[in-house]
CSV table of N, CA and C in Angstrom, one decimal:
chain,number,residue,atom,x,y,z
A,894,PRO,N,113.7,22.6,84.5
A,894,PRO,CA,115.4,21.9,84.6
A,894,PRO,C,116.1,23.3,84.5
A,895,ARG,N,117.2,23.2,84.8
A,895,ARG,CA,117.8,24.3,85.2
A,895,ARG,C,118.9,24.5,83.2
A,896,GLY,N,119.2,25.6,82.7
A,896,GLY,CA,119.4,25.8,81.4
A,896,GLY,C,121.0,26.1,81.5
A,897,ALA,N,121.7,25.6,80.5
A,897,ALA,CA,123.0,25.9,80.5
A,897,ALA,C,123.3,27.6,80.9
A,898,SER,N,124.3,27.6,81.1
A,898,SER,CA,124.7,29.3,81.6
A,898,SER,C,126.6,30.0,81.4
A,899,THR,N,126.7,29.0,80.5
A,899,THR,CA,128.1,28.8,80.3
A,899,THR,C,128.7,29.0,78.8
A,900,VAL,N,129.1,30.1,78.4
A,900,VAL,CA,129.4,30.0,76.7
A,900,VAL,C,131.0,29.9,76.4
A,901,THR,N,131.4,28.6,75.9
A,901,THR,CA,132.8,28.1,75.7
A,901,THR,C,132.7,28.6,73.9
A,902,THR,N,133.9,28.5,73.4
A,902,THR,CA,134.5,28.6,72.0
A,902,THR,C,135.0,27.8,71.7
A,903,ILE,N,135.4,26.7,70.6
A,903,ILE,CA,135.9,25.5,70.4
A,903,ILE,C,135.6,25.7,69.2
A,904,ASP,N,137.1,25.6,68.2
A,904,ASP,CA,137.1,26.1,66.9
A,904,ASP,C,136.4,27.1,66.0
A,905,GLY,N,136.1,28.1,66.7
A,905,GLY,CA,135.4,29.3,66.4
A,905,GLY,C,133.8,28.9,66.7
A,906,ALA,N,133.0,27.9,67.2
A,906,ALA,CA,132.2,27.6,67.4
A,906,ALA,C,131.5,28.0,68.9
A,907,GLU,N,130.7,28.4,68.9
A,907,GLU,CA,130.1,28.3,70.2
A,907,GLU,C,129.4,27.2,71.0
A,908,TYR,N,129.1,27.0,72.2
A,908,TYR,CA,128.6,25.9,72.8
A,908,TYR,C,127.9,26.7,74.3
A,909,CYS,N,127.0,26.2,74.8
A,909,CYS,CA,126.6,26.4,76.0
A,909,CYS,C,126.8,25.0,76.7
A,910,LEU,N,127.2,25.5,77.9
A,910,LEU,CA,127.5,24.2,78.7
A,910,LEU,C,126.8,24.7,80.3
A,911,GLY,N,127.0,23.6,81.0
A,911,GLY,CA,126.2,23.6,82.4
A,911,GLY,C,124.9,23.0,82.0
A,912,GLY,N,124.1,23.1,83.1
A,912,GLY,CA,122.7,22.7,83.7
A,912,GLY,C,122.3,21.3,83.8
A,913,ASP,N,121.1,21.4,83.9
A,913,ASP,CA,120.7,19.9,84.2
A,913,ASP,C,120.8,18.9,82.6
A,914,ILE,N,121.3,17.5,83.1
A,914,ILE,CA,121.3,16.6,82.0
A,914,ILE,C,119.9,15.6,82.6
A,915,VAL,N,119.0,15.3,81.5
A,915,VAL,CA,118.0,14.8,81.7
A,915,VAL,C,118.0,13.3,81.4
A,916,VAL,N,117.7,12.3,82.6
A,916,VAL,CA,118.2,10.9,82.2
A,916,VAL,C,117.3,9.7,82.2
A,917,ALA,N,116.1,10.8,82.5
A,917,ALA,CA,114.9,9.6,82.8
A,917,ALA,C,113.5,10.5,82.1
A,918,VAL,N,112.5,10.2,81.7
A,918,VAL,CA,111.3,10.7,81.6
A,918,VAL,C,110.3,9.4,82.3
A,919,GLY,N,109.8,10.0,83.4
A,919,GLY,CA,109.1,8.8,83.8
A,919,GLY,C,109.9,7.3,84.4
A,920,LYS,N,109.5,6.6,83.6
A,920,LYS,CA,110.4,4.9,84.1
A,920,LYS,C,111.3,4.9,82.7
A,921,THR,N,111.2,6.0,81.6
A,921,THR,CA,112.0,5.6,80.3
A,921,THR,C,113.2,6.4,80.5
A,922,GLU,N,114.2,5.5,80.4
A,922,GLU,CA,115.6,6.0,80.6
A,922,GLU,C,116.1,6.9,79.6
A,923,ILE,N,117.2,8.0,79.5
A,923,ILE,CA,117.3,9.0,78.5
A,923,ILE,C,118.6,8.9,78.0
A,924,ALA,N,119.2,8.5,76.8
A,924,ALA,CA,120.5,8.1,77.0
A,924,ALA,C,120.9,9.4,75.8
A,925,SER,N,120.1,9.9,75.3
A,925,SER,CA,120.5,11.2,73.7
A,925,SER,C,119.4,12.4,73.6
A,926,PRO,N,119.5,13.0,73.1
A,926,PRO,CA,118.7,13.7,72.9
A,926,PRO,C,117.3,13.4,72.1
A,927,CYS,N,118.1,12.3,70.8
A,927,CYS,CA,116.5,11.4,70.1
A,927,CYS,C,115.6,11.1,71.2
A,928,ASP,N,116.6,10.1,72.5
A,928,ASP,CA,115.5,9.3,73.2
A,928,ASP,C,114.6,10.4,73.9
A,929,LEU,N,115.0,11.9,74.7
A,929,LEU,CA,114.5,12.8,75.2
A,929,LEU,C,112.7,13.0,74.3
A,930,GLN,N,113.3,13.2,72.8
A,930,GLN,CA,112.5,13.8,71.9
A,930,GLN,C,111.3,12.7,72.0
A,931,THR,N,111.5,10.9,71.6
A,931,THR,CA,110.5,10.1,71.5
A,931,THR,C,110.0,10.1,72.9
A,932,ALA,N,110.4,10.2,73.7
A,932,ALA,CA,110.0,10.4,74.9
A,932,ALA,C,109.0,10.9,75.0
A,933,ILE,N,109.0,12.5,74.8
A,933,ILE,CA,107.8,13.1,75.3
A,933,ILE,C,106.9,13.4,73.8
A,934,SER,N,107.2,13.0,72.7
A,934,SER,CA,106.5,13.2,71.5
A,934,SER,C,105.2,12.5,71.7
A,935,GLY,N,104.8,11.6,72.4
A,935,GLY,CA,103.5,11.5,72.2
A,935,GLY,C,102.7,12.4,73.4
A,936,VAL,N,103.1,13.0,74.0
A,936,VAL,CA,102.7,13.4,75.2
A,936,VAL,C,102.0,15.0,75.2
A,937,ASP,N,100.3,15.1,75.5
A,937,ASP,CA,100.1,16.1,75.2
A,937,ASP,C,100.5,17.0,76.1
A,938,PRO,N,100.6,18.8,75.4
A,938,PRO,CA,101.2,20.2,76.1
A,938,PRO,C,100.1,19.9,77.2
A,939,GLY,N,100.5,20.6,78.5
A,939,GLY,CA,100.0,20.7,79.3
A,939,GLY,C,100.1,19.5,80.2
A,940,THR,N,100.6,18.7,80.1
A,940,THR,CA,100.9,17.2,80.8
A,940,THR,C,101.7,17.7,81.9
A,941,THR,N,101.6,17.4,82.9
A,941,THR,CA,103.2,17.4,84.0
A,941,THR,C,103.7,15.9,83.9
A,942,VAL,N,104.9,15.9,83.6
A,942,VAL,CA,106.1,14.7,83.3
A,942,VAL,C,107.3,14.8,84.4
A,943,LYS,N,107.5,14.0,85.2
A,943,LYS,CA,108.5,13.7,86.2
A,943,LYS,C,109.9,13.4,85.2
A,944,LEU,N,110.6,14.2,85.3
A,944,LEU,CA,112.1,14.1,85.0
A,944,LEU,C,113.3,13.7,85.9
A,945,ASP,N,114.3,12.7,85.8
A,945,ASP,CA,115.1,12.6,86.7
A,945,ASP,C,116.4,13.4,85.7
A,946,VAL,N,116.9,14.4,86.9
A,946,VAL,CA,117.9,15.2,86.2
A,946,VAL,C,119.1,14.9,86.7
A,947,VAL,N,120.1,15.3,86.2
A,947,VAL,CA,121.8,15.5,87.0
A,947,VAL,C,122.0,16.8,87.1
A,948,ARG,N,121.9,17.4,88.1
A,948,ARG,CA,122.9,18.7,88.2
A,948,ARG,C,124.3,19.0,88.0
A,949,GLU,N,124.5,20.2,87.8
A,949,GLU,CA,126.2,20.6,87.9
A,949,GLU,C,126.7,19.7,88.6
A,950,ASP,N,126.5,19.8,90.0
A,950,ASP,CA,127.3,19.6,90.6
A,950,ASP,C,127.3,18.0,91.3
A,951,GLY,N,126.3,17.4,90.2
A,951,GLY,CA,126.3,15.6,90.3
A,951,GLY,C,125.6,15.4,91.2
A,952,SER,N,124.5,16.0,91.9
A,952,SER,CA,123.3,15.4,92.6
A,952,SER,C,122.6,14.8,91.7
A,953,GLU,N,121.4,13.7,91.9
A,953,GLU,CA,120.2,13.8,91.5
A,953,GLU,C,119.4,14.2,91.5
A,954,GLN,N,118.3,14.4,91.2
A,954,GLN,CA,116.9,15.1,91.4
A,954,GLN,C,115.9,14.9,90.5
A,955,THR,N,114.4,14.6,91.0
A,955,THR,CA,113.2,14.1,90.0
A,955,THR,C,112.6,15.5,90.1
A,956,ILE,N,112.1,16.1,89.3
A,956,ILE,CA,111.4,17.3,89.1
A,956,ILE,C,110.4,17.1,88.0
A,957,ALA,N,109.0,17.9,88.4
A,957,ALA,CA,108.1,17.9,87.7
A,957,ALA,C,107.9,19.0,86.7
A,958,VAL,N,107.5,19.0,85.6
A,958,VAL,CA,107.9,19.9,84.7
A,958,VAL,C,106.5,20.0,83.5
A,959,VAL,N,105.6,20.8,83.4
A,959,VAL,CA,104.5,21.0,82.6
A,959,VAL,C,104.9,21.1,81.1
A,960,LEU,N,104.7,20.2,80.1
A,960,LEU,CA,105.2,20.2,78.7
A,960,LEU,C,104.3,21.1,78.2
A,961,GLY,N,105.1,22.3,77.2
A,961,GLY,CA,104.5,23.3,76.6
A,961,GLY,C,104.0,22.7,74.9
A,962,ALA,N,103.5,23.2,74.4
A,962,ALA,CA,103.5,23.3,73.1
A,962,ALA,C,104.6,23.4,72.2
A,963,GLN,N,105.1,22.9,71.1
A,963,GLN,CA,106.5,22.6,70.3
A,963,GLN,C,106.3,23.8,69.4
A,964,PRO,N,106.7,25.1,69.4
A,964,PRO,CA,107.1,25.7,68.2
A,964,PRO,C,107.0,25.2,67.0
A,965,THR,N,106.0,26.6,66.2
A,965,THR,CA,105.8,26.0,64.7
A,965,THR,C,106.4,26.0,64.0
A,966,SER,N,107.5,27.1,64.2
A,966,SER,CA,108.8,27.5,63.5
A,966,SER,C,110.2,27.5,64.6
A,967,ALA,N,111.6,27.6,63.7
A,967,ALA,CA,112.5,27.7,64.4
A,967,ALA,C,112.7,29.3,65.4
A,968,PRO,N,113.3,28.9,66.7
A,968,PRO,CA,113.3,30.6,67.2
A,968,PRO,C,114.3,31.0,66.1
A,969,GLU,N,114.4,32.6,66.6
A,969,GLU,CA,115.5,33.4,66.1
A,969,GLU,C,116.9,32.9,66.5
A,970,ALA,N,117.8,33.2,66.1
A,970,ALA,CA,119.2,32.9,66.6
A,970,ALA,C,119.2,33.7,67.8
A,971,THR,N,120.1,33.4,68.5
A,971,THR,CA,120.7,34.3,69.9
A,971,THR,C,121.7,34.2,70.5
A,972,ASN,N,122.4,35.1,71.1
A,972,ASN,CA,123.7,34.9,71.6
A,972,ASN,C,123.6,34.5,73.1
A,973,GLY,N,124.5,33.7,73.2
A,973,GLY,CA,124.6,33.3,74.9
A,973,GLY,C,124.1,31.6,74.8
A,974,CYS,N,123.1,31.6,76.1
A,974,CYS,CA,122.8,30.4,76.8
A,974,CYS,C,121.3,31.1,76.8
A,975,GLY,N,120.4,31.0,76.1
A,975,GLY,CA,119.0,31.6,76.8
A,975,GLY,C,118.1,31.4,76.0
């Protein structure tokens, strides 16, 4: 999937905008970040899953991604979208 590429500041807080929106994992519809987490939580790292995504230009695409392992600790804070 394509990640966010633009940073905007609203009321002093930075937000990353843009990138793909995941709308389905396999045949499971995704309506929220919690739905996405639930859909992949039982899938082993290294497994290929198909994601239906909506791109920034509004086009829809199905892409295959290989799941990685969930980090054991939170990443360090970064500036920007990356």
